[in-house]
Amino acid sequence: SPYAIELGAGEHWWCACGLSQTQPFCDGSHKGTGITPMKFSVDKTEKLWLCGCKASGNKPFCDGTHKKLAE
Ligand code: FES
Ligand code: FES
């Protein structure tokens, strides 16, 4: 399921591998998996829905794909 998070302006690293202990952000746990985090920037402080299922078609944002996975 997605993470609703208030993010400040600037760059953020979204965990793409699913191993991070600080979801939905990268904490370096991807080392050795061949998967790398996704850097994205935010213009202003706002609440965003970040994908937690890692299957979104619009990473790092939730696009509703997680609903299909739950079926
Ligand atoms: Fe919604 Fe991944 S959490 S698409
Ligand atoms: Fe998952 Fe870095 S910990 S991409």
mmCIF file of C-alpha atoms and ligand atoms in Angstrom:
data_model
loop_
_atom_site.group_PDB
_atom_site.id
_atom_site.type_symbol
_atom_site.label_atom_id
_atom_site.label_comp_id
_atom_site.label_asym_id
_atom_site.label_seq_id
_atom_site.Cartn_x
_atom_site.Cartn_y
_atom_site.Cartn_z
ATOM 1 C CA SER A 1 0.000 0.000 0.000
ATOM 2 C CA PRO A 2 1.160 3.592 -0.538
ATOM 3 C CA TYR A 3 2.750 5.953 1.973
ATOM 4 C CA ALA A 4 1.095 9.335 2.452
ATOM 5 C CA ILE A 5 3.967 11.599 3.367
ATOM 6 C CA GLU A 6 4.526 15.298 3.654
ATOM 7 C CA LEU A 7 7.723 16.028 1.769
ATOM 8 C CA GLY A 8 9.821 19.167 1.870
ATOM 9 C CA ALA A 9 11.155 20.856 -1.254
ATOM 10 C CA GLY A 10 14.336 19.292 -2.561
ATOM 11 C CA GLU A 11 15.640 15.918 -3.649
ATOM 12 C CA HIS A 12 14.523 12.608 -2.215
ATOM 13 C CA TRP A 13 15.537 9.004 -2.851
ATOM 14 C CA TRP A 14 12.739 6.492 -3.233
ATOM 15 C CA CYS A 15 13.544 2.864 -2.378
ATOM 16 C CA ALA A 16 12.951 0.700 -5.460
ATOM 17 C CA CYS A 17 14.188 -2.587 -3.985
ATOM 18 C CA GLY A 18 11.752 -2.941 -1.080
ATOM 19 C CA LEU A 19 14.476 -3.781 1.470
ATOM 20 C CA SER A 20 14.872 -0.408 3.143
ATOM 21 C CA GLN A 21 14.008 -0.174 6.840
ATOM 22 C CA THR A 22 13.006 3.439 6.297
ATOM 23 C CA GLN A 23 10.309 2.967 3.628
ATOM 24 C CA PRO A 24 9.529 4.505 1.286
ATOM 25 C CA PHE A 25 13.015 6.005 1.277
ATOM 26 C CA CYS A 26 16.315 4.342 0.412
ATOM 27 C CA ASP A 27 18.582 3.511 3.353
ATOM 28 C CA GLY A 28 21.314 1.764 1.361
ATOM 29 C CA SER A 29 19.968 -1.777 1.841
ATOM 30 C CA HIS A 30 19.802 -2.252 -1.950
ATOM 31 C CA LYS A 31 23.562 -2.871 -2.030
ATOM 32 C CA GLY A 32 24.247 -6.095 -3.874
ATOM 33 C CA THR A 33 20.747 -6.424 -5.342
ATOM 34 C CA GLY A 34 21.524 -4.625 -8.605
ATOM 35 C CA ILE A 35 18.548 -2.364 -7.923
ATOM 36 C CA THR A 36 19.140 1.340 -7.448
ATOM 37 C CA PRO A 37 16.954 3.937 -5.771
ATOM 38 C CA MET A 38 15.075 6.582 -7.731
ATOM 39 C CA LYS A 39 15.912 10.218 -7.163
ATOM 40 C CA PHE A 40 13.050 12.660 -7.485
ATOM 41 C CA SER A 41 12.616 16.287 -6.619
ATOM 42 C CA VAL A 42 9.785 18.197 -5.070
ATOM 43 C CA ASP A 43 9.271 21.916 -5.747
ATOM 44 C CA LYS A 44 7.408 22.809 -2.608
ATOM 45 C CA THR A 45 6.378 21.175 0.629
ATOM 46 C CA GLU A 46 3.367 19.022 -0.098
ATOM 47 C CA LYS A 47 1.685 15.778 0.848
ATOM 48 C CA LEU A 48 2.360 13.030 -1.673
ATOM 49 C CA TRP A 49 1.415 9.384 -2.042
ATOM 50 C CA LEU A 50 4.559 7.352 -2.577
ATOM 51 C CA CYS A 51 4.334 3.814 -3.905
ATOM 52 C CA GLY A 52 5.063 1.116 -1.321
ATOM 53 C CA CYS A 53 4.287 -1.931 -3.462
ATOM 54 C CA LYS A 54 7.105 -1.059 -5.929
ATOM 55 C CA ALA A 55 4.915 -1.978 -8.914
ATOM 56 C CA SER A 56 3.550 1.457 -9.788
ATOM 57 C CA GLY A 57 3.602 2.497 -13.437
ATOM 58 C CA ASN A 58 4.385 6.032 -12.280
ATOM 59 C CA LYS A 59 7.218 5.532 -9.782
ATOM 60 C CA PRO A 60 7.907 6.810 -7.216
ATOM 61 C CA PHE A 61 4.267 7.784 -6.937
ATOM 62 C CA CYS A 62 1.343 5.492 -6.273
ATOM 63 C CA ASP A 63 -0.855 5.040 -9.356
ATOM 64 C CA GLY A 64 -3.287 2.538 -7.877
ATOM 65 C CA THR A 65 -1.512 -0.576 -9.213
ATOM 66 C CA HIS A 66 -1.272 -1.943 -5.634
ATOM 67 C CA LYS A 67 -5.043 -2.562 -5.725
ATOM 68 C CA LYS A 68 -4.573 -5.114 -8.504
ATOM 69 C CA LEU A 69 -1.823 -6.858 -6.531
ATOM 70 C CA ALA A 70 -4.146 -7.296 -3.579
ATOM 71 C CA GLU A 71 -6.761 -9.078 -5.663
HETATM 72 FE FE1 FES B 1 0.029 2.118 -4.984
HETATM 73 FE FE2 FES B 1 2.368 0.903 -5.394
HETATM 74 S S1 FES B 1 1.480 1.470 -3.530
HETATM 75 S S2 FES B 1 0.918 1.569 -6.870
HETATM 76 FE FE1 FES B 2 15.916 0.053 -1.571
HETATM 77 FE FE2 FES B 2 18.052 1.603 -1.648
HETATM 78 S S1 FES B 2 17.294 0.511 0.034
HETATM 79 S S2 FES B 2 16.693 1.163 -3.250
#
